[in-house]
mmCIF file of C-alpha atoms in Angstrom:
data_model
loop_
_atom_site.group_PDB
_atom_site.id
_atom_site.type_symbol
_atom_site.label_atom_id
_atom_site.label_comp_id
_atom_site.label_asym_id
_atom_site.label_seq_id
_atom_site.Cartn_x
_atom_site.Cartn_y
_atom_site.Cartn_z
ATOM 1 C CA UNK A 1258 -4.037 3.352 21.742
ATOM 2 C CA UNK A 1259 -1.641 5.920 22.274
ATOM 3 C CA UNK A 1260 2.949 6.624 21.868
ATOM 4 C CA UNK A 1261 4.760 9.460 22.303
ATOM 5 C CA UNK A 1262 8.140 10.839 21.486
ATOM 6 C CA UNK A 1263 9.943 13.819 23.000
ATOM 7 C CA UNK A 1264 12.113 15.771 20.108
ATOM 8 C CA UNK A 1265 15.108 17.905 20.734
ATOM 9 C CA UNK A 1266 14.171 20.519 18.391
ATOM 10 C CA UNK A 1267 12.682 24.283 18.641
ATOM 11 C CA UNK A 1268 9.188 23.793 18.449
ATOM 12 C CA UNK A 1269 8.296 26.472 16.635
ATOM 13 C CA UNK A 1270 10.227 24.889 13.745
ATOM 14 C CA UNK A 1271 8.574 21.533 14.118
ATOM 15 C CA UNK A 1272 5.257 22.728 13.675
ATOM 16 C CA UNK A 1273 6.300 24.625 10.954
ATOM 17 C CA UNK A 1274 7.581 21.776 9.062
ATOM 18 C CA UNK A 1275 4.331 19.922 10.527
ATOM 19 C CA UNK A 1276 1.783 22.230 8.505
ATOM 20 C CA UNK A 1277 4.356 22.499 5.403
ATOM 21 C CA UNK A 1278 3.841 18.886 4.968
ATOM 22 C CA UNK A 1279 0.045 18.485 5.571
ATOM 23 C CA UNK A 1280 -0.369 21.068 3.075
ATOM 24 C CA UNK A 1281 1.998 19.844 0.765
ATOM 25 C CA UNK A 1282 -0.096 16.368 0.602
ATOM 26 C CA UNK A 1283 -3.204 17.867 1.517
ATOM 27 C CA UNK A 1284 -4.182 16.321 4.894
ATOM 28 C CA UNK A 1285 -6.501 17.579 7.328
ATOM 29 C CA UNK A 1286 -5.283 19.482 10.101
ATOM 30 C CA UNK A 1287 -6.393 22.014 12.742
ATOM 31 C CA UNK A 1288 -4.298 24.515 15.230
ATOM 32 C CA UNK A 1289 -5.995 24.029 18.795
ATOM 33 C CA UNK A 1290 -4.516 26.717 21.408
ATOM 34 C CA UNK A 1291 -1.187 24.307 22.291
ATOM 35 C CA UNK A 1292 0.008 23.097 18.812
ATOM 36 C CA UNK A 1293 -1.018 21.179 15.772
ATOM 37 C CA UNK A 1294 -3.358 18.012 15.369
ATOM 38 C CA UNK A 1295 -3.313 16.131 11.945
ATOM 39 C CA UNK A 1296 -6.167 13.866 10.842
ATOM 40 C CA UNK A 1297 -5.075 10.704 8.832
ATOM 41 C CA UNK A 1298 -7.081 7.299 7.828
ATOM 42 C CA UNK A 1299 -4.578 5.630 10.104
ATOM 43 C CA UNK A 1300 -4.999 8.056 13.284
ATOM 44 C CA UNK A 1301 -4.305 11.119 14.642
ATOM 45 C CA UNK A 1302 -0.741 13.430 15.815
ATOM 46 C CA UNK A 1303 -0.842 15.880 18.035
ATOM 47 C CA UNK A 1304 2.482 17.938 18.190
ATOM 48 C CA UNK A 1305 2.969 20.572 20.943
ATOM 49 C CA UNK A 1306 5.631 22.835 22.359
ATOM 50 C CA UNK A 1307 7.227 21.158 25.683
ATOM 51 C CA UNK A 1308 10.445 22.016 27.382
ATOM 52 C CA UNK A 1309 11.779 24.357 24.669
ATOM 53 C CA UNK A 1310 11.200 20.943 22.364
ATOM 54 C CA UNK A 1311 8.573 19.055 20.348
ATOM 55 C CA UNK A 1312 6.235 16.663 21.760
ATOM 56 C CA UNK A 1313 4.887 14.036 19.159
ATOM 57 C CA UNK A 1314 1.245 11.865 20.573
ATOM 58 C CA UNK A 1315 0.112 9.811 18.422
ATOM 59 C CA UNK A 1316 -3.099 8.115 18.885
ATOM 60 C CA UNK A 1317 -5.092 5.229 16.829
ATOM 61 C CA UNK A 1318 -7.771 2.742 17.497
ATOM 62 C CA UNK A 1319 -5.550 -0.250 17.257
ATOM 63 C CA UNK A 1320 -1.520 -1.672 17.874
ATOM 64 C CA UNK A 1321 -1.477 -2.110 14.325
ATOM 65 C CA UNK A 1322 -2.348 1.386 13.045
ATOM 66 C CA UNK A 1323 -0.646 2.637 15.694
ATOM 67 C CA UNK A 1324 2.147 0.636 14.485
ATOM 68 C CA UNK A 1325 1.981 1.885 11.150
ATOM 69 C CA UNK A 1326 1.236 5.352 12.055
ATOM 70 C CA UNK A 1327 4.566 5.436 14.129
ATOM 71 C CA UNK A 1328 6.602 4.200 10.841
ATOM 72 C CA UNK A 1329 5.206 7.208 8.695
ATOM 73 C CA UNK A 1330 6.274 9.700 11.376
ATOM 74 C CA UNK A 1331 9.544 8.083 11.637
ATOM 75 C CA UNK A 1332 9.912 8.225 8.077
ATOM 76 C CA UNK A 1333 9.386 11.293 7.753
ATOM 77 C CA UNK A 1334 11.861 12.142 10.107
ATOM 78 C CA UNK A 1335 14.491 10.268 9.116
ATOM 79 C CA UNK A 1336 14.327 12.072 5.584
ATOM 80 C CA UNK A 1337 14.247 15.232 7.048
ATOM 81 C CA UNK A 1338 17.329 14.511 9.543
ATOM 82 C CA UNK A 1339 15.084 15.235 12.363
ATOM 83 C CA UNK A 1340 16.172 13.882 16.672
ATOM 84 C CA UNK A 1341 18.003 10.344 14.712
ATOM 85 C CA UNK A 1342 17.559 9.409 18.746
ATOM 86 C CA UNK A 1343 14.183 9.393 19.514
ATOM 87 C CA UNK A 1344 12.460 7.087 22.089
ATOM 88 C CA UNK A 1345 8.888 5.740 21.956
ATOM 89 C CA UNK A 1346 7.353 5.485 25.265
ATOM 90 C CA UNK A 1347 4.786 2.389 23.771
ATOM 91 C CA UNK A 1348 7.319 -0.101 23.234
ATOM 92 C CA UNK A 1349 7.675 -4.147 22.937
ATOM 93 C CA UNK A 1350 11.006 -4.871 23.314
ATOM 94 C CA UNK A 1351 12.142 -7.975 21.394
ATOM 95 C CA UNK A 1352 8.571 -8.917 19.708
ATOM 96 C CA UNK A 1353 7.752 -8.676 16.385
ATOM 97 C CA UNK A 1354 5.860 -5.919 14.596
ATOM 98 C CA UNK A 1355 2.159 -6.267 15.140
ATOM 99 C CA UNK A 1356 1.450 -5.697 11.667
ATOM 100 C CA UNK A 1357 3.612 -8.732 10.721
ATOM 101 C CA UNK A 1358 1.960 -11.933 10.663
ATOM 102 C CA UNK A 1359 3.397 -15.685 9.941
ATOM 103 C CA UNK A 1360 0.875 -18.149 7.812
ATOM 104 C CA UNK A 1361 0.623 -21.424 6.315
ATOM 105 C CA UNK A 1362 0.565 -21.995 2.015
ATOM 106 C CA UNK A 1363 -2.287 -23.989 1.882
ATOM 107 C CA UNK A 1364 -1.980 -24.257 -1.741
ATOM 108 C CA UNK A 1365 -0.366 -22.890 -5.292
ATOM 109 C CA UNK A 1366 -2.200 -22.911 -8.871
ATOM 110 C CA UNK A 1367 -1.426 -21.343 -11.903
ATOM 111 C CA UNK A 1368 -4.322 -19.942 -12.672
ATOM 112 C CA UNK A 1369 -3.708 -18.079 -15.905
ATOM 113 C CA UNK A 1370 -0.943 -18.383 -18.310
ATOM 114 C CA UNK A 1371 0.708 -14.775 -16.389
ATOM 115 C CA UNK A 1372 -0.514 -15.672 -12.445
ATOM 116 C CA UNK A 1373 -0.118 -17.785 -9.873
ATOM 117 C CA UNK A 1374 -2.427 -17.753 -7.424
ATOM 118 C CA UNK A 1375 -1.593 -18.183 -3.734
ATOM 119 C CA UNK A 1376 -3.553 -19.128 -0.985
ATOM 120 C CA UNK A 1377 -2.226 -18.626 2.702
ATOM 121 C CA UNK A 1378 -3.947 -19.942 5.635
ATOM 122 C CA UNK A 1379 -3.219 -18.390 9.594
ATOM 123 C CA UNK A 1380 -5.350 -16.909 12.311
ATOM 124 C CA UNK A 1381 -4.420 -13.301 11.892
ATOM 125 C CA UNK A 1382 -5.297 -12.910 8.397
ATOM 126 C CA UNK A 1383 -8.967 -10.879 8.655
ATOM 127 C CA UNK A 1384 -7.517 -7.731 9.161
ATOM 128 C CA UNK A 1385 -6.273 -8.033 5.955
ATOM 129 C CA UNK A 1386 -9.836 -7.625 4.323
ATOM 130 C CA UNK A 1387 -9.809 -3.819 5.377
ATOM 131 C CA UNK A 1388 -7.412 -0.956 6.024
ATOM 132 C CA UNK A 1389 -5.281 -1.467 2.632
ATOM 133 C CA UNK A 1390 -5.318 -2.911 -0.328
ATOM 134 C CA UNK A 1391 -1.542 -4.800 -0.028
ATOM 135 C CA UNK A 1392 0.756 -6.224 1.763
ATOM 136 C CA UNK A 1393 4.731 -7.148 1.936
ATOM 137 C CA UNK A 1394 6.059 -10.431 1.295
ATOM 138 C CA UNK A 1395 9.500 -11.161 3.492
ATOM 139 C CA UNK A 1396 11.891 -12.824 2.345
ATOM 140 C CA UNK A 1397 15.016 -12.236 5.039
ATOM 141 C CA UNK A 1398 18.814 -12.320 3.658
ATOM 142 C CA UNK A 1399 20.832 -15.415 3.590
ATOM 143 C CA UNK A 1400 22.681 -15.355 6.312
ATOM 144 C CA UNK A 1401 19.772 -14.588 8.866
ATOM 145 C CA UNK A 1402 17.546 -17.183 7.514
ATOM 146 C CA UNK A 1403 14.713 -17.926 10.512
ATOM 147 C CA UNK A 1404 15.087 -14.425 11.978
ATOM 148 C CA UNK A 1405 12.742 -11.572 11.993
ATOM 149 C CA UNK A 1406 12.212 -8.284 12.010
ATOM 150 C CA UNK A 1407 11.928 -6.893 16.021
ATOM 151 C CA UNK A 1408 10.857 -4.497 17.892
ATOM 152 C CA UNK A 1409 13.698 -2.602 19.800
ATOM 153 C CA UNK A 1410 13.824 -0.685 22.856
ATOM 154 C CA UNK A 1411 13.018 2.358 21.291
ATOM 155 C CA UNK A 1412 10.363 1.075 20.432
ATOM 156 C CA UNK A 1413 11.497 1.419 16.559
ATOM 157 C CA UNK A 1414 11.658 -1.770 13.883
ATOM 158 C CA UNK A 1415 15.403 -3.245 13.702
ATOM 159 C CA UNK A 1416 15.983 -5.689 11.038
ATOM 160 C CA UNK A 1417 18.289 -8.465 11.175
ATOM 161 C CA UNK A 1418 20.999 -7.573 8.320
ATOM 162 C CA UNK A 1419 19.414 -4.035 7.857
ATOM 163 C CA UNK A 1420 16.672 -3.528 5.856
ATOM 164 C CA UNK A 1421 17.972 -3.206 2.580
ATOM 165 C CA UNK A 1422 19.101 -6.902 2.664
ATOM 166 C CA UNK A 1423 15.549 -8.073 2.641
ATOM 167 C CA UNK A 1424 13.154 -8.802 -0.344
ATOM 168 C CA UNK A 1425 10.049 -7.048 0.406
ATOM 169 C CA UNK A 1426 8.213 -7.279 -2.672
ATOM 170 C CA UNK A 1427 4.419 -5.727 -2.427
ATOM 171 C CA UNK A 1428 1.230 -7.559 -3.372
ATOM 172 C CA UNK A 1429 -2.134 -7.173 -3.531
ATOM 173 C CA UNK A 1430 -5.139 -8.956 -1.027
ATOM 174 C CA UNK A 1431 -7.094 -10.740 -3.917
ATOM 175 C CA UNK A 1432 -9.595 -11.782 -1.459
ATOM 176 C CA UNK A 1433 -9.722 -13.078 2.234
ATOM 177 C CA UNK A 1434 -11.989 -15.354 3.815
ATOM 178 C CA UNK A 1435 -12.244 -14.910 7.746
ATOM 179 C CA UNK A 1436 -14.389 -17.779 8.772
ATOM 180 C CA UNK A 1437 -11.805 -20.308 7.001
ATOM 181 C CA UNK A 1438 -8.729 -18.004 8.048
ATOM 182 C CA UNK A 1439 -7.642 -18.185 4.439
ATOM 183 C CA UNK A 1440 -6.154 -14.836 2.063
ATOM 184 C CA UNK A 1441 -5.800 -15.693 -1.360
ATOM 185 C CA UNK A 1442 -2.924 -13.110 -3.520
ATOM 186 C CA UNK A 1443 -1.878 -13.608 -6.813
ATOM 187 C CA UNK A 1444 1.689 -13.120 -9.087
ATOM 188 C CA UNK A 1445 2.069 -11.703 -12.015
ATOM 189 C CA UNK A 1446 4.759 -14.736 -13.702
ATOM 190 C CA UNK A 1447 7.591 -13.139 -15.280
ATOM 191 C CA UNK A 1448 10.995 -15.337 -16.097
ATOM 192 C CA UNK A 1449 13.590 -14.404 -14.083
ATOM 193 C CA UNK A 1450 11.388 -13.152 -10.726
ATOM 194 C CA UNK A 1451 12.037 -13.618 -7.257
ATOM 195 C CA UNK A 1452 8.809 -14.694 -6.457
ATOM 196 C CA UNK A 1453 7.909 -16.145 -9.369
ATOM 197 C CA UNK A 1454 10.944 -18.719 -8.921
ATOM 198 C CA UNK A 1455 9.733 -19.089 -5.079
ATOM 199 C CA UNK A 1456 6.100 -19.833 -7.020
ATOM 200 C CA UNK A 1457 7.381 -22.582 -8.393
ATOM 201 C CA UNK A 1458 8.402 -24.496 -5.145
ATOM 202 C CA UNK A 1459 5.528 -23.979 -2.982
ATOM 203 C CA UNK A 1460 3.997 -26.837 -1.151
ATOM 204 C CA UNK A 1461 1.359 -26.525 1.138
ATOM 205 C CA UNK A 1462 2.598 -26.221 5.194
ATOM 206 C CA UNK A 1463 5.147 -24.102 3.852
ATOM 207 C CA UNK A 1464 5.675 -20.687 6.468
ATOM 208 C CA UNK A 1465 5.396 -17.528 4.778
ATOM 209 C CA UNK A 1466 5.675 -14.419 6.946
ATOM 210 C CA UNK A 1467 3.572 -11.054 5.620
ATOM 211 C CA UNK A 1468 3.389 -7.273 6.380
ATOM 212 C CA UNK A 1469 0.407 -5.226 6.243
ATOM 213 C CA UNK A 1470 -1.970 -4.319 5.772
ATOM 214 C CA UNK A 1471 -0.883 -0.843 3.740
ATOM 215 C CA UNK A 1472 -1.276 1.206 1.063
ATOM 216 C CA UNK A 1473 -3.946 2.805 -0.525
ATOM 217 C CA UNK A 1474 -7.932 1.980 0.057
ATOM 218 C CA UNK A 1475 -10.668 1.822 -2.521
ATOM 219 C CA UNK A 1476 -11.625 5.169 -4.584
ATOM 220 C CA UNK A 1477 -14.828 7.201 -3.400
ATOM 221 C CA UNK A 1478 -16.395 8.615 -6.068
ATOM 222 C CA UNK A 1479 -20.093 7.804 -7.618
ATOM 223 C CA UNK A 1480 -17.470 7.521 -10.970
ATOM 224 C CA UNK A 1481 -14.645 5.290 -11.347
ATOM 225 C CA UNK A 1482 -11.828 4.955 -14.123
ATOM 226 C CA UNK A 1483 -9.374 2.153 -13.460
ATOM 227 C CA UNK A 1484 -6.709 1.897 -15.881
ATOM 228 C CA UNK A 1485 -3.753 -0.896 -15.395
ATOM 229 C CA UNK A 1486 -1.041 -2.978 -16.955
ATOM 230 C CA UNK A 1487 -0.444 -6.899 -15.909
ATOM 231 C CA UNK A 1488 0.905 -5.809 -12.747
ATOM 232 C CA UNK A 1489 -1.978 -3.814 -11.332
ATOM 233 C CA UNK A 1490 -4.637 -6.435 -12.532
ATOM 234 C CA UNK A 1491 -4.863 -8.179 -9.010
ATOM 235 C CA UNK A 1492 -5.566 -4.736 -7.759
ATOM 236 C CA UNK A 1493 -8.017 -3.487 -10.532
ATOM 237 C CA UNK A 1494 -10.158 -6.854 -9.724
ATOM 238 C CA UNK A 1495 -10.164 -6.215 -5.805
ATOM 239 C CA UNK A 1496 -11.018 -2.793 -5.903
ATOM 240 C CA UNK A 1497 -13.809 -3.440 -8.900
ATOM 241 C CA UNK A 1498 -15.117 -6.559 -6.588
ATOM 242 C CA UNK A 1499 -15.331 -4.208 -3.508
ATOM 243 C CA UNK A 1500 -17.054 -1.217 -4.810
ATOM 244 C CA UNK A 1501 -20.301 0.377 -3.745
ATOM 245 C CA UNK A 1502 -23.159 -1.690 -6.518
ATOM 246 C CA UNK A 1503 -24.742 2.250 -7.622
ATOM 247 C CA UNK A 1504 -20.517 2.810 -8.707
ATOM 248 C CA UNK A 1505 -20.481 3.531 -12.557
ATOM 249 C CA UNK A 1506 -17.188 4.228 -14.855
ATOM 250 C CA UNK A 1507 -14.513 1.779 -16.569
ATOM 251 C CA UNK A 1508 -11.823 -0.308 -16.005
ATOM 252 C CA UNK A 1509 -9.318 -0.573 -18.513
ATOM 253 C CA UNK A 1510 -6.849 -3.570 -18.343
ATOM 254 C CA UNK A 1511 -3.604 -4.192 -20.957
ATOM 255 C CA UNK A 1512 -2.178 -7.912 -20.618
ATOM 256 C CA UNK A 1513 0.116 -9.630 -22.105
ATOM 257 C CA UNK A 1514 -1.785 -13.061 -23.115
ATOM 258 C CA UNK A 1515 -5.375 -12.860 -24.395
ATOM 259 C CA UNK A 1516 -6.134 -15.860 -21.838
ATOM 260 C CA UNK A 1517 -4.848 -13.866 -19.051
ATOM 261 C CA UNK A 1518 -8.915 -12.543 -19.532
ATOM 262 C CA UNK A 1519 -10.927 -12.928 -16.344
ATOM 263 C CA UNK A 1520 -14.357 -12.703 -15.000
ATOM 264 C CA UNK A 1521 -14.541 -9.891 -12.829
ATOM 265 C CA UNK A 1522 -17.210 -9.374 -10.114
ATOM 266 C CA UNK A 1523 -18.290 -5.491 -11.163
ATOM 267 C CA UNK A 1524 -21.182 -3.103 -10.180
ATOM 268 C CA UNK A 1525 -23.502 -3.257 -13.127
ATOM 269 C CA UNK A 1526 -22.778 0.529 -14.111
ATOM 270 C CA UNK A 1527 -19.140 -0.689 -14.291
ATOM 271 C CA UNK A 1528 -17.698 -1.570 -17.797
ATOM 272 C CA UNK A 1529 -14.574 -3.328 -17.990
ATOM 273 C CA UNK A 1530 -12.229 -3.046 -21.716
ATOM 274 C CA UNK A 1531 -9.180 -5.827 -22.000
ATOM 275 C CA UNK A 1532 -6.548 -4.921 -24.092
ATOM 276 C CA UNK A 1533 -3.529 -7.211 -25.418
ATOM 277 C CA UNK A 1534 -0.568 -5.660 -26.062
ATOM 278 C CA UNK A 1535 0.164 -5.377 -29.723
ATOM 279 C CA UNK A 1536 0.911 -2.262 -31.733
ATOM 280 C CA UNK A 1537 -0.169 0.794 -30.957
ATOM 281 C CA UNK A 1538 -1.847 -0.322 -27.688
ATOM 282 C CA UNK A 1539 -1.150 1.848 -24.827
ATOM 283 C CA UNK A 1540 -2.997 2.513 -21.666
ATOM 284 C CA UNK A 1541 -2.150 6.094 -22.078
ATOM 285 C CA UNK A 1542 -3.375 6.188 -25.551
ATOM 286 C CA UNK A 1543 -7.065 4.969 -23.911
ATOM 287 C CA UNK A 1544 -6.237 7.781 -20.839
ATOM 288 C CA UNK A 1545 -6.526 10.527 -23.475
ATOM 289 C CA UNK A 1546 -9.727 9.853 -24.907
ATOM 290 C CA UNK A 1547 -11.516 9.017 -21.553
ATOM 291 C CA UNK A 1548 -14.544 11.131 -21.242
ATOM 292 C CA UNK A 1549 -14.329 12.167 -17.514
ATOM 293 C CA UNK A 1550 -17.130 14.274 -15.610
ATOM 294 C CA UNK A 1551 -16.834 17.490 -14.169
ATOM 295 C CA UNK A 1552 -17.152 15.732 -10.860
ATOM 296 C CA UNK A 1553 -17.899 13.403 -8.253
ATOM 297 C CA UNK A 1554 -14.881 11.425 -9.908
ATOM 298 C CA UNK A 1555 -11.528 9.454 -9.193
ATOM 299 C CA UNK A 1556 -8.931 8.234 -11.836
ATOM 300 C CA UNK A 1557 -6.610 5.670 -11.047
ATOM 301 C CA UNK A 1558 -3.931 4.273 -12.771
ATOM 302 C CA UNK A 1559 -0.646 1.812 -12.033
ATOM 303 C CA UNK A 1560 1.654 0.209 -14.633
ATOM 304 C CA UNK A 1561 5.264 1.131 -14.913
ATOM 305 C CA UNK A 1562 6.934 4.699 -13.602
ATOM 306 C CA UNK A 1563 7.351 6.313 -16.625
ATOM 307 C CA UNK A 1564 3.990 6.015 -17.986
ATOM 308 C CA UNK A 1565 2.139 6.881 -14.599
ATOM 309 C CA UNK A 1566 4.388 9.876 -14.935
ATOM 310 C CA UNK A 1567 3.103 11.295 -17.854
ATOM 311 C CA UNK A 1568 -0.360 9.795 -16.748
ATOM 312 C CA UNK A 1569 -0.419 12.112 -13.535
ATOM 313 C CA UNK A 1570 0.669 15.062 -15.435
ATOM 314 C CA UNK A 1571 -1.992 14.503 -18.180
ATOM 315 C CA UNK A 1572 -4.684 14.412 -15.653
ATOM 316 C CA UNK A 1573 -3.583 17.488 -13.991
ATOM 317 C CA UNK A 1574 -3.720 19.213 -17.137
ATOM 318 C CA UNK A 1575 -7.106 17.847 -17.524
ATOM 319 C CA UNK A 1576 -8.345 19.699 -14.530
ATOM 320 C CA UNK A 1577 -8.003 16.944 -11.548
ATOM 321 C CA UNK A 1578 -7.167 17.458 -7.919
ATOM 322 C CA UNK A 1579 -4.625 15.348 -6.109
ATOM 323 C CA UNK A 1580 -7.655 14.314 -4.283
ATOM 324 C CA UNK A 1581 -9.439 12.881 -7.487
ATOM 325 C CA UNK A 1582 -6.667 10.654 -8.691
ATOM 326 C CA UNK A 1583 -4.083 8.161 -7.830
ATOM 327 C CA UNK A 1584 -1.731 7.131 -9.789
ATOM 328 C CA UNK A 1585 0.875 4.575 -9.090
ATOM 329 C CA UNK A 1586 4.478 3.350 -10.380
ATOM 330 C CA UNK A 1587 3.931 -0.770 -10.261
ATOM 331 C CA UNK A 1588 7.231 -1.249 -11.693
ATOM 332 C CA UNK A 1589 10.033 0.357 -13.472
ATOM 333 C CA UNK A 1590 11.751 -0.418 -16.841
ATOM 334 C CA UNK A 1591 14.674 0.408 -16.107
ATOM 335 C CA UNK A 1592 14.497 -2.301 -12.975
ATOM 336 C CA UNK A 1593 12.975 -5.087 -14.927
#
């Protein structure tokens, strides 16, 4: 599937600003004779000089990549000020965003003394087993309660209240199940949340409306380290119950409640350490004395900002590439 946008800037700046940011985050790209192509998981854009402007294609192998691939471009622009007043020629006027879905709760258990676990039922969930490891939860403001995000005739997402009024919180795809159209997601309890609160109330029949899928993938390396806090544990168990069986390395977990332990589907050359907070327990004291090898390796991390801070720059210093790590703010402290 294919979109296109026509912007009203020099085009020798565009692609300019085009390579700067490939490089910057290190994605493919190559220079054919008219412009510049860049290579994501999501797709492909193709930006050429046209009519003393820039002409954007974008091109992916289905509405919903497409979709999303459109929303990083726009992003992008938007931060960087860039034609405000573009126009998409692939548009769908008044429909919703093909990567948003509306499901069913079929049901609600705490599961552990820190998680609920949620199970949705709907027709359009499979998709959801591939192409990203979360989703978005909406949860629209009060006063435009039963209305949903649209697709507008620039073919750009409008959102009823503006986005900022919305509760978009992000979760992780514990599991799906296509041949029962069921996706199962759990919550990380904490008094006082959002979600946790909306936990509570569940009944099954209940309509929940999702976004996704997004984010990250699973790591491809022969060896793994996972390291998490609470938060990330719903992750940490998806990506250790998803990985290639010859996968060998850790997975280090910190909770809160020793009986917030689970069984965890792992390749057999995958360990997996709990830890319960308590003093002196820190995920990045356990980063520091990881034995990593020299290659054919991937270290991720998520747990609040601060410490995935310091966890990035600690693996840099330890020799990693951007390409050999991930590491992810879950949550803030200051926020909590």
């Amino acid at each position: 599937m294919q979109t296109t946008t026509f912007l009203d800037i020099p085009p020798e700046f565009g692609l300019q600003m085009i390579k700067a940011q490939a490089m910057e985050r290190s994605l493919p790209f190559d220079e054919p004779p008219d412009g510049v192509t860049l290579h994501l998981p999501l797709g492909q854009i193709h930006a050429c000089g046209e009519n003393g402007g820039l002409r954007l294609t974008l091109n992916a192998s289905d509405d919903v990549k497409l979709h999303l691939l459109q929303e990083v471009v726009d992003h992008r622009l938007d931060e960087a000020a860039v034609a405000l007043d573009r126009r998409w020629s692939l548009t769908n006027p008044g429909l919703v965003p093909p990567n948003l879905t509306f499901a069913t709760v079929a049901s609600c258990e705490h599961v552990y003394p820190s998680y609920y676990r949620v199970r949705l039922s709907g027709a359009s969930l499979e998709r959801f087993s591939r192409d990203g490891l979360h989703f978005r939860l909406l949860f629209p403001p009060e006063s435009h309660i039963g209305q949903w995000p649209f697709v507008s005739g620039s073919g750009r997402v409008e959102w009823p209240g503006g986005i900022s009024q919305w509760h978009r919180p992000v979760y992780t795809t514990r599991s799906v199940d296509p041949e029962n159209g069921t996706l199962d997601f759990d919550v990380f309890a904490h008094e006082g949340g959002r979600v946790t609160d909306w936990c509570k109330t569940l009944q099954p029949g209940m309509d929940v409306a999702i976004m996704g899928p997004g984010g990250e993938w699973l790591p491809d390396a022969a060896w793994i380290a996972l390291f998490g806090d609470e938060t990330a544990l719903p992750a940490i168990a998806r990506i250790l119950e998803s990985l290639p069986t010859e996968t060998s390395g850790v997975a280090t977990i910190l909770v809160s409640d020793a009986h917030d332990k689970q069984h965890l589907k792992t390749p057999s050359g995958m360990a997996v350490r709990w830890l319960v907070r308590g003093d002196g327990i820190s995920l990045l004291n356990e980063l520091k004395q990881l034995e990593i090898p020299d290659d054919n390796r991937f270290v991720w991390i998520a747990s609040e900002r601060s410490e995935v801070n310091q966890a990035r720059d600690m693996l840099a210093d330890r020799g990693l590439q951007k390409s050999e790590m991930r590491a992810a703010s879950y949550w803030s402290r200051q926020q909590s």
